[in-house]
Amino acid sequence: MRKYLALFAGMLLAVNTFAQQDEMSRYQNEAGDFAALYQGKTESEFNPFLFTNHPFLDTDEYQAGDISYCGVVYRNVPMRYNALEQTLSVQTPQKGIKITPEQNSIDWFRLRGDLYLHDEQNGGFCAILVQKKNLVLRRIVSVHVQNGVVIINDKYHNRFSITEKLVLDANGKETTVKKLNDLCKLFPQKKKELKQFAKQHNLSFKENTRTQSMKQCVEYLGK
């Protein structure tokens, strides 16, 4: 818990330190493709003809997000996260070159509304979905390759197997949570309230809605 609170505090400090948007915008425009963020290696490619899906987090498209690199905050940077290689890549503003910057120099990034910090236990980055009092809900995505499991036009194709895990750190104790009962066991004194809340908001903990439902419940617990 202390580790994530410290990281979160560091992120807030970075945001406050570089909050002058006009100066940052001017810097990004003048530096262009030569800004420190874009001095990494070009992004590694995978052959889409050999796979039936992709290894990127949520989507294979580059989407605008914010990133703090070596203490400097860059706004509206096109980026995508390779969950297999556990690396974030960005696109240069002028030539559109896909670059994988030095990962250890990334302080944090925000994509699709979620904050991502280094995952010290599993490597790569994890999403901090909720940060409330003594509660931290993290989303951890892992990917591995399944070889020759799909046949298309009499040819074997590979696929990326994607696993998503939600980990709740409550008062320093980490627990993987999948359903409402997992939260009720952790907070028996809140069991009745949690069930009423879930019912009132029509929350479902099926695979495609689990993350958002769990996020809403943990935010409720943190009030």
mmCIF file of C-alpha atoms in Angstrom, residues 72-209:
data_model
loop_
_atom_site.group_PDB
_atom_site.id
_atom_site.type_symbol
_atom_site.label_atom_id
_atom_site.label_comp_id
_atom_site.label_asym_id
_atom_site.label_seq_id
_atom_site.Cartn_x
_atom_site.Cartn_y
_atom_site.Cartn_z
ATOM 1 C CA VAL A 72 8.256 16.127 -17.892
ATOM 2 C CA VAL A 73 4.561 15.777 -18.669
ATOM 3 C CA TYR A 74 3.576 15.386 -22.343
ATOM 4 C CA ARG A 75 -0.075 15.894 -23.213
ATOM 5 C CA ASN A 76 -2.226 14.241 -25.894
ATOM 6 C CA VAL A 77 0.473 11.846 -27.068
ATOM 7 C CA PRO A 78 -0.674 8.979 -29.356
ATOM 8 C CA MET A 79 0.273 5.740 -27.557
ATOM 9 C CA ARG A 80 -0.521 2.070 -27.129
ATOM 10 C CA TYR A 81 0.567 -0.586 -24.640
ATOM 11 C CA ASN A 82 1.891 -3.996 -25.712
ATOM 12 C CA ALA A 83 0.714 -6.297 -22.916
ATOM 13 C CA LEU A 84 2.835 -9.206 -24.214
ATOM 14 C CA GLU A 85 6.122 -7.307 -24.180
ATOM 15 C CA GLN A 86 4.924 -5.049 -21.331
ATOM 16 C CA THR A 87 6.062 -1.924 -23.140
ATOM 17 C CA LEU A 88 4.438 1.404 -23.944
ATOM 18 C CA SER A 89 5.050 2.902 -27.389
ATOM 19 C CA VAL A 90 4.350 6.441 -28.557
ATOM 20 C CA GLN A 91 4.010 8.130 -31.939
ATOM 21 C CA THR A 92 6.098 11.165 -32.847
ATOM 22 C CA PRO A 93 4.038 14.327 -33.555
ATOM 23 C CA GLN A 94 5.507 15.226 -36.942
ATOM 24 C CA LYS A 95 6.584 12.086 -38.782
ATOM 25 C CA GLY A 96 4.363 9.638 -36.929
ATOM 26 C CA ILE A 97 7.228 7.266 -36.133
ATOM 27 C CA LYS A 98 6.353 4.576 -33.596
ATOM 28 C CA ILE A 99 8.870 4.757 -30.751
ATOM 29 C CA THR A 100 9.339 2.655 -27.607
ATOM 30 C CA PRO A 101 10.944 5.031 -25.106
ATOM 31 C CA GLU A 102 13.109 3.931 -22.182
ATOM 32 C CA GLN A 103 10.505 2.297 -19.961
ATOM 33 C CA ASN A 104 12.277 2.977 -16.662
ATOM 34 C CA SER A 105 12.154 6.703 -17.440
ATOM 35 C CA ILE A 106 8.360 6.654 -17.657
ATOM 36 C CA ASP A 107 6.999 7.982 -14.361
ATOM 37 C CA TRP A 108 3.385 7.269 -15.249
ATOM 38 C CA PHE A 109 0.947 7.491 -18.128
ATOM 39 C CA ARG A 110 -2.796 7.978 -18.399
ATOM 40 C CA LEU A 111 -4.735 6.248 -21.158
ATOM 41 C CA ARG A 112 -8.503 5.897 -21.686
ATOM 42 C CA GLY A 113 -9.015 7.670 -18.369
ATOM 43 C CA ASP A 114 -6.936 5.203 -16.315
ATOM 44 C CA LEU A 115 -3.648 5.933 -14.542
ATOM 45 C CA TYR A 116 -0.805 3.454 -15.132
ATOM 46 C CA LEU A 117 2.185 2.981 -12.840
ATOM 47 C CA HIS A 118 5.080 0.531 -12.858
ATOM 48 C CA ASP A 119 4.055 -2.892 -11.587
ATOM 49 C CA GLU A 120 6.991 -3.824 -9.374
ATOM 50 C CA GLN A 121 5.725 -7.360 -8.773
ATOM 51 C CA ASN A 122 4.758 -8.479 -12.272
ATOM 52 C CA GLY A 123 6.756 -6.143 -14.489
ATOM 53 C CA GLY A 124 5.416 -3.686 -17.025
ATOM 54 C CA PHE A 125 2.608 -1.382 -15.946
ATOM 55 C CA CYS A 126 -0.701 -1.812 -14.162
ATOM 56 C CA ALA A 127 -3.770 0.410 -14.074
ATOM 57 C CA ILE A 128 -4.666 2.093 -10.793
ATOM 58 C CA LEU A 129 -8.444 2.012 -11.077
ATOM 59 C CA VAL A 130 -9.251 3.259 -7.580
ATOM 60 C CA GLN A 131 -7.119 5.076 -4.979
ATOM 61 C CA LYS A 132 -9.252 5.724 -1.900
ATOM 62 C CA LYS A 133 -8.117 5.962 1.720
ATOM 63 C CA ASN A 134 -6.627 2.514 2.474
ATOM 64 C CA LEU A 135 -7.941 0.948 -0.731
ATOM 65 C CA VAL A 136 -6.123 0.502 -4.041
ATOM 66 C CA LEU A 137 -7.708 -1.428 -6.915
ATOM 67 C CA ARG A 138 -5.309 -2.476 -9.674
ATOM 68 C CA ARG A 139 -5.960 -3.999 -13.069
ATOM 69 C CA ILE A 140 -3.207 -6.359 -14.236
ATOM 70 C CA VAL A 141 -3.243 -7.691 -17.804
ATOM 71 C CA SER A 142 -0.966 -10.519 -18.965
ATOM 72 C CA VAL A 143 -0.630 -12.096 -22.409
ATOM 73 C CA HIS A 144 0.961 -15.272 -23.715
ATOM 74 C CA VAL A 145 1.095 -16.890 -27.160
ATOM 75 C CA GLN A 146 -0.931 -19.960 -28.052
ATOM 76 C CA ASN A 147 0.685 -21.587 -31.094
ATOM 77 C CA GLY A 148 -1.325 -23.219 -33.882
ATOM 78 C CA VAL A 149 -4.672 -23.308 -32.088
ATOM 79 C CA VAL A 150 -6.870 -21.802 -34.821
ATOM 80 C CA ILE A 151 -7.315 -23.166 -38.344
ATOM 81 C CA ILE A 152 -8.198 -20.651 -41.059
ATOM 82 C CA ASN A 153 -8.260 -21.697 -44.723
ATOM 83 C CA ASP A 154 -6.537 -24.980 -43.821
ATOM 84 C CA LYS A 155 -3.659 -23.109 -42.150
ATOM 85 C CA TYR A 156 -2.792 -23.038 -38.485
ATOM 86 C CA HIS A 157 -2.747 -19.621 -36.836
ATOM 87 C CA ASN A 158 -1.549 -18.469 -33.454
ATOM 88 C CA ARG A 159 -3.495 -16.363 -31.008
ATOM 89 C CA PHE A 160 -2.724 -14.195 -28.007
ATOM 90 C CA SER A 161 -4.323 -15.423 -24.797
ATOM 91 C CA ILE A 162 -5.228 -12.416 -22.654
ATOM 92 C CA THR A 163 -5.755 -12.677 -18.900
ATOM 93 C CA GLU A 164 -7.060 -9.816 -16.783
ATOM 94 C CA LYS A 165 -6.791 -9.785 -13.001
ATOM 95 C CA LEU A 166 -8.182 -7.302 -10.489
ATOM 96 C CA VAL A 167 -6.177 -6.985 -7.281
ATOM 97 C CA LEU A 168 -7.491 -5.096 -4.271
ATOM 98 C CA ASP A 169 -5.007 -3.816 -1.720
ATOM 99 C CA ALA A 170 -6.997 -3.229 1.476
ATOM 100 C CA ASN A 171 -4.998 -2.004 4.460
ATOM 101 C CA GLY A 172 -1.824 -3.546 3.079
ATOM 102 C CA LYS A 173 -3.312 -6.963 2.217
ATOM 103 C CA GLU A 174 -3.678 -7.897 -1.456
ATOM 104 C CA THR A 175 -6.565 -10.051 -2.693
ATOM 105 C CA THR A 176 -7.653 -11.025 -6.197
ATOM 106 C CA VAL A 177 -11.317 -10.097 -6.604
ATOM 107 C CA LYS A 178 -13.669 -11.430 -9.276
ATOM 108 C CA LYS A 179 -17.201 -11.150 -7.913
ATOM 109 C CA LEU A 180 -19.283 -9.294 -5.391
ATOM 110 C CA ASN A 181 -18.960 -12.080 -2.808
ATOM 111 C CA ASP A 182 -15.181 -11.549 -2.782
ATOM 112 C CA LEU A 183 -15.752 -8.007 -1.541
ATOM 113 C CA CYS A 184 -18.402 -9.151 0.940
ATOM 114 C CA LYS A 185 -15.922 -11.601 2.477
ATOM 115 C CA LEU A 186 -13.307 -8.857 2.806
ATOM 116 C CA PHE A 187 -15.809 -6.402 4.275
ATOM 117 C CA PRO A 188 -18.444 -8.499 6.110
ATOM 118 C CA GLN A 189 -19.695 -5.426 7.979
ATOM 119 C CA LYS A 190 -20.521 -3.859 4.598
ATOM 120 C CA LYS A 191 -22.071 -6.968 3.053
ATOM 121 C CA LYS A 192 -25.662 -5.743 3.132
ATOM 122 C CA GLU A 193 -24.723 -2.270 1.874
ATOM 123 C CA LEU A 194 -22.622 -3.686 -0.970
ATOM 124 C CA LYS A 195 -25.414 -5.956 -2.173
ATOM 125 C CA GLN A 196 -27.917 -3.107 -2.067
ATOM 126 C CA PHE A 197 -25.513 -0.842 -3.948
ATOM 127 C CA ALA A 198 -24.886 -3.468 -6.639
ATOM 128 C CA LYS A 199 -28.624 -4.073 -7.031
ATOM 129 C CA GLN A 200 -29.477 -0.374 -7.228
ATOM 130 C CA HIS A 201 -26.869 0.193 -9.954
ATOM 131 C CA ASN A 202 -27.594 -3.040 -11.864
ATOM 132 C CA LEU A 203 -23.981 -4.135 -11.546
ATOM 133 C CA SER A 204 -22.865 -7.332 -13.232
ATOM 134 C CA PHE A 205 -19.639 -9.178 -12.523
ATOM 135 C CA LYS A 206 -19.491 -11.122 -15.758
ATOM 136 C CA GLU A 207 -16.201 -10.951 -17.637
ATOM 137 C CA ASN A 208 -17.109 -8.057 -19.928
ATOM 138 C CA THR A 209 -18.510 -5.842 -17.142
#
